[in-house]
mmCIF file of C-alpha atoms in Angstrom:
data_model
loop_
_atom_site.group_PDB
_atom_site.id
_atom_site.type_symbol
_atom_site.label_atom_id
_atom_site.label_comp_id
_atom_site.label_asym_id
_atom_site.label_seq_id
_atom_site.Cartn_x
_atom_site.Cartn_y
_atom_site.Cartn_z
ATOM 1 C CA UNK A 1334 25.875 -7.349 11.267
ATOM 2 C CA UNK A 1335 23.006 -9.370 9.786
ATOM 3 C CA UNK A 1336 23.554 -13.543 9.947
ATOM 4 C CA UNK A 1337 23.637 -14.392 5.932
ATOM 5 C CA UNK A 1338 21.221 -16.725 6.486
ATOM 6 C CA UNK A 1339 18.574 -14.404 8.355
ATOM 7 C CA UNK A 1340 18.854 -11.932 5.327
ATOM 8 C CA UNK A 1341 14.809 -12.178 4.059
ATOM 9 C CA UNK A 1342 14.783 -12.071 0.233
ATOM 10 C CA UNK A 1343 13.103 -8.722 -1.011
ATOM 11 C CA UNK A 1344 12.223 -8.113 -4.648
ATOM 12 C CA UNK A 1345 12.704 -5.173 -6.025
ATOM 13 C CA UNK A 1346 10.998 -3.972 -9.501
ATOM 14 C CA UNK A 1347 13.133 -2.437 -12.242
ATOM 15 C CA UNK A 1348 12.749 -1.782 -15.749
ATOM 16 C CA UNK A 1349 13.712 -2.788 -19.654
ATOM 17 C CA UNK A 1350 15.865 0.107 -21.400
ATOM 18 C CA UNK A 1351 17.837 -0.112 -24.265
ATOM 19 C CA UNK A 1352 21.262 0.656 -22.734
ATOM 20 C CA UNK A 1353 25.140 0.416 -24.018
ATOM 21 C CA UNK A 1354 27.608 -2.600 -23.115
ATOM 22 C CA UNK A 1355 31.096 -1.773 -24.533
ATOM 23 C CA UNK A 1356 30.466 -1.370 -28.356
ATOM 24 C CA UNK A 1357 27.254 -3.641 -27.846
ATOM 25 C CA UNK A 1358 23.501 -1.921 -27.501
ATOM 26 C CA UNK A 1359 20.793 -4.229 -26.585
ATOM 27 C CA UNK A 1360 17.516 -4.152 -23.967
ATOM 28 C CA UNK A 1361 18.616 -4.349 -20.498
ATOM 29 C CA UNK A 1362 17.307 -4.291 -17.110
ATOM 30 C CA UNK A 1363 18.050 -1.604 -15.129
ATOM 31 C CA UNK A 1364 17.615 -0.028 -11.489
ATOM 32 C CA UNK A 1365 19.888 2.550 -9.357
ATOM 33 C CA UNK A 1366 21.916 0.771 -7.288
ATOM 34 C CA UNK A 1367 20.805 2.900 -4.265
ATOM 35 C CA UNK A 1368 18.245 0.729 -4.060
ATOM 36 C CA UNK A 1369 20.539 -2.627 -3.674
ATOM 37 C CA UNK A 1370 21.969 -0.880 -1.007
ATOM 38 C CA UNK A 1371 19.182 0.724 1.137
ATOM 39 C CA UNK A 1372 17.438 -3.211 0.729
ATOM 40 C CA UNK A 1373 21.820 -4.355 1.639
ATOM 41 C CA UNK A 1374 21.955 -1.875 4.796
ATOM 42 C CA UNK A 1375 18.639 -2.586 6.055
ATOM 43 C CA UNK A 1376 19.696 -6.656 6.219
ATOM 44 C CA UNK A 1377 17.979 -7.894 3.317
ATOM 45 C CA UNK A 1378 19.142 -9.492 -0.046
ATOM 46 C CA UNK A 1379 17.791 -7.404 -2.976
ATOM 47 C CA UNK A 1380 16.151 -9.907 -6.235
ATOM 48 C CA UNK A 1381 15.078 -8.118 -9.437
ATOM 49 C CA UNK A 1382 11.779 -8.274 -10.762
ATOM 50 C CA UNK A 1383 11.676 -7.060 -14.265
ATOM 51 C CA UNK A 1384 8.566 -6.282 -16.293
ATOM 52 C CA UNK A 1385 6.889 -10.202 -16.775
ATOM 53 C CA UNK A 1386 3.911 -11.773 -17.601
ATOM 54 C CA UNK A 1387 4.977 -13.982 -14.499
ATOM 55 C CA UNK A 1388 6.338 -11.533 -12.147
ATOM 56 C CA UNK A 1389 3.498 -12.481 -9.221
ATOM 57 C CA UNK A 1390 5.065 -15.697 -9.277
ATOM 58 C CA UNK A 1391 8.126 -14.329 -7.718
ATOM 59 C CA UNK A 1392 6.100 -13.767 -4.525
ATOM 60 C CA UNK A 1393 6.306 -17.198 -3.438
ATOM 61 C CA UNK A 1394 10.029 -17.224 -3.248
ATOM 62 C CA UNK A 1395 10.611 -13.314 -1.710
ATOM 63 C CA UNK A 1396 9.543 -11.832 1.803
ATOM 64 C CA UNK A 1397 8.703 -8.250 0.951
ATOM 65 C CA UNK A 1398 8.957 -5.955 -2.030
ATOM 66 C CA UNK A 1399 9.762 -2.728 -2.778
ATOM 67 C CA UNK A 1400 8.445 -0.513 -6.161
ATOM 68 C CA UNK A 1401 10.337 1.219 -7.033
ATOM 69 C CA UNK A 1402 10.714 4.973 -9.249
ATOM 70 C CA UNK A 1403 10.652 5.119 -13.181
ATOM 71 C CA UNK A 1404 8.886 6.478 -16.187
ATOM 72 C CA UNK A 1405 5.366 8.236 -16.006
ATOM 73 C CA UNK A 1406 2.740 6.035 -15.528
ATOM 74 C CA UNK A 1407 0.694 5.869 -19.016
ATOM 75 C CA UNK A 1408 -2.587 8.082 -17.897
ATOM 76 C CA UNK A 1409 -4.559 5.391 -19.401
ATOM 77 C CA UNK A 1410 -4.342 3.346 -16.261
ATOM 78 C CA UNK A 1411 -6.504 5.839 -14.237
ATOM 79 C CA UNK A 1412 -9.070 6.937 -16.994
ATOM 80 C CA UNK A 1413 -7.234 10.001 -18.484
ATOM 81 C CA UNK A 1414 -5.990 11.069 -22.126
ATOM 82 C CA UNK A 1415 -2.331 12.102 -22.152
ATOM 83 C CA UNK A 1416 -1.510 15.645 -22.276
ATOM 84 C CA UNK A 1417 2.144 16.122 -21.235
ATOM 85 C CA UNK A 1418 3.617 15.357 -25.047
ATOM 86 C CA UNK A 1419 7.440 14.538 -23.429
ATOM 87 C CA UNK A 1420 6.390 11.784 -21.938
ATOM 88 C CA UNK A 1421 7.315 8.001 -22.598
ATOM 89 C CA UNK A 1422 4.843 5.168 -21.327
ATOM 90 C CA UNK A 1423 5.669 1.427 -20.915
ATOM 91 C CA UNK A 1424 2.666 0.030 -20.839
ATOM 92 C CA UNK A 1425 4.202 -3.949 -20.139
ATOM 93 C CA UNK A 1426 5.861 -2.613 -16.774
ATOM 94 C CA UNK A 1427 2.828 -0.389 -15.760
ATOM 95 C CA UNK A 1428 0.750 -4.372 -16.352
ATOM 96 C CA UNK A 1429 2.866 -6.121 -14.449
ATOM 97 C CA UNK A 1430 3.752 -3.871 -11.524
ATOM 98 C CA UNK A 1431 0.182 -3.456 -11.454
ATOM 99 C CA UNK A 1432 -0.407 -7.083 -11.271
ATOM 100 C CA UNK A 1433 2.437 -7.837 -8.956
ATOM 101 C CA UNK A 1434 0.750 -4.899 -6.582
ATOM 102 C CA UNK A 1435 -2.549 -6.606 -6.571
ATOM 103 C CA UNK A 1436 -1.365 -9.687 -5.793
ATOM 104 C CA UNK A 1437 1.256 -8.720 -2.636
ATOM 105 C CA UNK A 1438 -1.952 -6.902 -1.485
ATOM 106 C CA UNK A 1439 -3.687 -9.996 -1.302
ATOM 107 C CA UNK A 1440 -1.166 -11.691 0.428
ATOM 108 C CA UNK A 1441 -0.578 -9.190 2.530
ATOM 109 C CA UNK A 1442 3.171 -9.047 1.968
ATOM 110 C CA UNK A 1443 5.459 -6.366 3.163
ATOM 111 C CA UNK A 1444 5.338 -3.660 0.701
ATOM 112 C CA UNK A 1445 7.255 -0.120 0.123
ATOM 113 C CA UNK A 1446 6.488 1.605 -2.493
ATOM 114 C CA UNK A 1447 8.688 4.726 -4.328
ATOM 115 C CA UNK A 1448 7.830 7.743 -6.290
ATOM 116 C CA UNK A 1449 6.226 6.046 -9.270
ATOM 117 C CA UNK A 1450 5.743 3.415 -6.733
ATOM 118 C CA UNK A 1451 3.417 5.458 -4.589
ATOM 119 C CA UNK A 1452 1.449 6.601 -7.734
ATOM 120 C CA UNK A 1453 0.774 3.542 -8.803
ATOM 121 C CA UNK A 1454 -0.224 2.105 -5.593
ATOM 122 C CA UNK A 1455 -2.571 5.325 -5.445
ATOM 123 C CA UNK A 1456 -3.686 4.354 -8.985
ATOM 124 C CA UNK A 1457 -4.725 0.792 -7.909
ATOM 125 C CA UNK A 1458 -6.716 1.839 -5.316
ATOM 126 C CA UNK A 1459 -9.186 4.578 -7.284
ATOM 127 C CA UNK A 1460 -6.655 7.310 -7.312
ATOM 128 C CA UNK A 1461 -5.608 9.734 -9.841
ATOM 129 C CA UNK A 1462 -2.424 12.123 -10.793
ATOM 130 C CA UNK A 1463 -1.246 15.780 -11.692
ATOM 131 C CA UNK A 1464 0.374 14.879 -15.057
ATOM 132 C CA UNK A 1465 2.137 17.503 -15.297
ATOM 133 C CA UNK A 1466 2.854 19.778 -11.936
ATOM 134 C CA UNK A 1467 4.889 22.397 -13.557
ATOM 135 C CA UNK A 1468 1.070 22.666 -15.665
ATOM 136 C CA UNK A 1469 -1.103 22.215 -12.537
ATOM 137 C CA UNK A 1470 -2.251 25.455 -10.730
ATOM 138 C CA UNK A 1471 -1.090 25.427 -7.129
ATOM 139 C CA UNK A 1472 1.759 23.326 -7.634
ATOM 140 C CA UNK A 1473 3.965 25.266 -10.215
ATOM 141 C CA UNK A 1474 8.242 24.486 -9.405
ATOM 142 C CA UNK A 1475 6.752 21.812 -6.872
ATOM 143 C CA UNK A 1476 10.261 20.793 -7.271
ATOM 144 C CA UNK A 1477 12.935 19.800 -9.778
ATOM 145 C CA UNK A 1478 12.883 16.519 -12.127
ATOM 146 C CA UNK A 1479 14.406 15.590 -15.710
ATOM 147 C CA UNK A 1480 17.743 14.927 -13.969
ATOM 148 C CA UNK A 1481 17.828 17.253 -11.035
ATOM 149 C CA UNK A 1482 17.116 16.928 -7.280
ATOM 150 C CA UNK A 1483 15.623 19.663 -4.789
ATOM 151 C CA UNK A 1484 14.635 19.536 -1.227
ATOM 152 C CA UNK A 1485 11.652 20.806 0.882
ATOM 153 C CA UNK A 1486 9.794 19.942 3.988
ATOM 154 C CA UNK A 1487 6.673 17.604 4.323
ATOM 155 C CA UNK A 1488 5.060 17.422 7.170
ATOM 156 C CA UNK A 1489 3.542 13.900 8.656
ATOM 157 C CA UNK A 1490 -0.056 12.863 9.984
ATOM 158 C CA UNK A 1491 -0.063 12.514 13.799
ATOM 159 C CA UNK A 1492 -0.899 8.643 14.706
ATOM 160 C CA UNK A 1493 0.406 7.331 11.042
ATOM 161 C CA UNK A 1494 3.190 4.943 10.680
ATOM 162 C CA UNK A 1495 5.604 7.208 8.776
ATOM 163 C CA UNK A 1496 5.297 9.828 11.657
ATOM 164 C CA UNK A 1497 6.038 7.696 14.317
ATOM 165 C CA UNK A 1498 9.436 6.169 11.743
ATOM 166 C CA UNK A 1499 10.282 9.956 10.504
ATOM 167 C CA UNK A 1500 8.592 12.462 12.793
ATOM 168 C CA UNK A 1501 6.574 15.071 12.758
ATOM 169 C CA UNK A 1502 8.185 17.289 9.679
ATOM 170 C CA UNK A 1503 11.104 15.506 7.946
ATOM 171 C CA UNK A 1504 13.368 16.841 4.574
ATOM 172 C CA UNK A 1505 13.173 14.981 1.408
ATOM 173 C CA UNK A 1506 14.027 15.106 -2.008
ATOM 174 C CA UNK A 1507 11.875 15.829 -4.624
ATOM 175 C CA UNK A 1508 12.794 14.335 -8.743
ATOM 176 C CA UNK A 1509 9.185 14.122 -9.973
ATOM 177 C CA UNK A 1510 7.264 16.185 -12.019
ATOM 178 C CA UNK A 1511 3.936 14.288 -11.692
ATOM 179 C CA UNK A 1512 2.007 13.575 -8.308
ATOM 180 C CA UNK A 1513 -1.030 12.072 -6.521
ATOM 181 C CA UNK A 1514 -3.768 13.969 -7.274
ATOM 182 C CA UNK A 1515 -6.220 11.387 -5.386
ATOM 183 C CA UNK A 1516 -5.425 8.505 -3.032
ATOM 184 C CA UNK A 1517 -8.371 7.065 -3.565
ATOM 185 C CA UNK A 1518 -9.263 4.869 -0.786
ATOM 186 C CA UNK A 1519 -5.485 4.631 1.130
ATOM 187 C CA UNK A 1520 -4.703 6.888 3.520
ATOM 188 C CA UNK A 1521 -3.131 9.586 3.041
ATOM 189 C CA UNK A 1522 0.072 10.773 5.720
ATOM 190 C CA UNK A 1523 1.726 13.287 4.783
ATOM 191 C CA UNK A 1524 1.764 16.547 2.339
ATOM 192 C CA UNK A 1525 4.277 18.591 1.319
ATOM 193 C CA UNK A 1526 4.722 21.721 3.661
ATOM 194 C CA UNK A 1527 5.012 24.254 0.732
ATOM 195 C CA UNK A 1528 1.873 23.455 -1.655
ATOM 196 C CA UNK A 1529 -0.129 20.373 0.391
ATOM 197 C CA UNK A 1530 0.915 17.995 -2.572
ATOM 198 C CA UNK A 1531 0.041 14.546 -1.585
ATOM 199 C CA UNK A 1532 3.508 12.858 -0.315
ATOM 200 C CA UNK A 1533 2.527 9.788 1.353
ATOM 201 C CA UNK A 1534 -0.163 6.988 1.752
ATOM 202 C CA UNK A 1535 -0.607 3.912 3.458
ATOM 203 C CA UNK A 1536 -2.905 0.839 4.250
ATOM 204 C CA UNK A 1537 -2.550 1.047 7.988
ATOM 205 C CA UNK A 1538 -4.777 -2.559 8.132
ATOM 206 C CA UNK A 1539 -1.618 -4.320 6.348
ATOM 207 C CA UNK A 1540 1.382 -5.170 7.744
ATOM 208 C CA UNK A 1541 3.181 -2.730 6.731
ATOM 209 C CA UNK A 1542 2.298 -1.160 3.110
ATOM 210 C CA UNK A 1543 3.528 2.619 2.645
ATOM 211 C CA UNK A 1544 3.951 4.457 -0.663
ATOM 212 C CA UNK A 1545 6.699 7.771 -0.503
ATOM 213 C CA UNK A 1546 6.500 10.425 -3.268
ATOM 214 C CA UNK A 1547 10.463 10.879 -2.606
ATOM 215 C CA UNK A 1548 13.281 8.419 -2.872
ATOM 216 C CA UNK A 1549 14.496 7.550 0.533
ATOM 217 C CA UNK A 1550 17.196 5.332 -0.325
ATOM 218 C CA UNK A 1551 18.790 8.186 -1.856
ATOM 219 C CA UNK A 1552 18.947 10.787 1.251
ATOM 220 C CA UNK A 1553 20.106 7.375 3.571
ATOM 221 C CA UNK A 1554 20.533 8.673 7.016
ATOM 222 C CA UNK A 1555 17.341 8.476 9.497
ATOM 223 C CA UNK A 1556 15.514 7.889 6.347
ATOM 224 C CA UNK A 1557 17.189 4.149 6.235
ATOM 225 C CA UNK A 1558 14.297 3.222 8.433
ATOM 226 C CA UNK A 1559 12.080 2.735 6.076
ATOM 227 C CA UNK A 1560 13.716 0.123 4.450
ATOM 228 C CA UNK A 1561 14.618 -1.148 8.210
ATOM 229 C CA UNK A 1562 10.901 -1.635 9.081
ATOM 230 C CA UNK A 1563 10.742 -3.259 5.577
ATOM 231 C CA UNK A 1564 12.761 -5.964 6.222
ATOM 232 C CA UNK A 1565 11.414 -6.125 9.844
ATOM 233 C CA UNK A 1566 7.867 -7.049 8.778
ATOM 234 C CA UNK A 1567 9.413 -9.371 6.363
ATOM 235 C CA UNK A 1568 11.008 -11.022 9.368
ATOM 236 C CA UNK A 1569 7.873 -11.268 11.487
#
C-alpha cells in the first residue's frame, strides 16, 4: 500500500471526441481507463490533460507524465503529404502534446510515452513514420489495429533501460497500424522480433524518458513496471 499522501501526481494526456451521455451528445474528453489504473497500481494519482493551449502549464503542479495512444498523428508534423485516406487527424491535440513534450523535455520530467506516444516523441526529435504498415513493404500484417489486438515478440537492446525492466525478449500487444519509421536522434531499444519494426526509444541522458510502440497498461503483469519506474523517478 502506497501512503495517500506520497502518491506523486502524474498527468496523463487524453483526447476531445464527440461521445453519448444518456440521450445527450456533446464533445467529451476521453481516455481508457487502463491507464487510471496502471498510473493507480503503480502508486500514483492519475490528472487529465486534455488538448489546451495551456496544457504545459500543468507541469508545474504534476511529477511525471505519461502520453498516451490515440488517432494518427497528422503526417504534416514530420514533413509528409497524407496518403492513408481512412485516417482522421486532430491537429489541436497533435499542438499541444507536442508542446507539452517539448516542454517536460526541458524540464527533464519523468516521461512515458505510448503507441502514438512513442511516435510522437520520435516525431519531435527528427523522426518519421510508416503511415500505413499494412502498405509498407516488409511490414505487411505487422499486426492487428481498427479494434483488434495481436501479440508477437520484440526483442530488447542489451545495456538499455527497458531490457534491464523487461528482459531480453518480452510479449506485447500490437493495435497500431502505423510505426516509427525513424527515431531520429533517440535511441532506439528494441524491434520487433518478426519484421525489425522500431518498438522502442529512449533518451537514456534523462531521468527516465521511454516511448513503447505497445500499450503496457493493457497486458499488466511484469509489464506494470513501467509505470512502477514512472512513478519512481517522479519520487526521486
Amino acid at each position: 500500500m502506497h501512503n495517500e499522501l506520497d502518491r506523486p501526481l502524474v498527468g496523463v494526456t487524453c483526447g476531445i471526441r464527440e461521445s453519448s451521455f444518456g440521450k445527450w451528445t456533446m464533445d467529451a474528453v476521453i481516455l481508457p481507463s487502463t491507464y487510471i489504473s496502471a498510473i493507480e497500481r503503480a502508486g500514483g494519482i492519475p490528472v487529465l490533460i486534455p488538448p489546451s493551449d495551456f496544457s504545459t502549464s500543468i507541469l508545474d503542479k504534476v511529477n511525471a507524465i505519461v502520453i498516451a495512444g490515440g488517432p494518427d498523428i497528422a503526417p504534416s508534423e514530420y514533413g509528409e503529404e497524407p496518403y492513408f485516406a481512412s485516417a482522421s487527424y486532430y491537429p489541436k491535440q497533435d499542438s499541444s502534446e507536442s508542446v507539452l513534450i517539448r516542454e517536460a523535455l526541458e524540464r527533464d520530467m519523468p516521461m512515458l510515452c505510448v503507441c502514438r506516444g512513442m511516435q510522437l516523441l520520435s516525431i519531435i526529435h527528427g523522426g518519421k513514420l510508416h503511415q500505413h504498415l499494412d502498405n509498407t513493404p516488409g511490414f505487411e500484417g505487422h499486426g492487428s489495429y481498427d479494434g483488434q489486438s495481436s501479440e508477437h515478440i520484440v526483442n530488447t537492446i542489451d545495456g538499455s533501460k527497458i531490457s534491464s525492466l523487461l528482459g531480453s525478449q518480452i510479449i506485447v500487444n500490437s493495435t497500431h497500424h502505423q510505426g516509427v519509421s525513424d527515431a531520429g536522434s533517440l535511441i532506439v531499444t528494441a524491434h520487433a522480433d518478426h519484421d525489425g519494426l522500431i518498438e522502442a526509444v529512449e533518451r537514456p541522458d534523462l531521468k527516465f524518458c521511454i516511448g513503447v510502440q505497445w500499450h503496457p497498461e493493457r497486458i499488466g503483469k511484469n509489464h506494470d513496471i513501467l509505470y512502477s519506474e514512472l512513478i519512481k523517478s517522479a519520487r526521486s
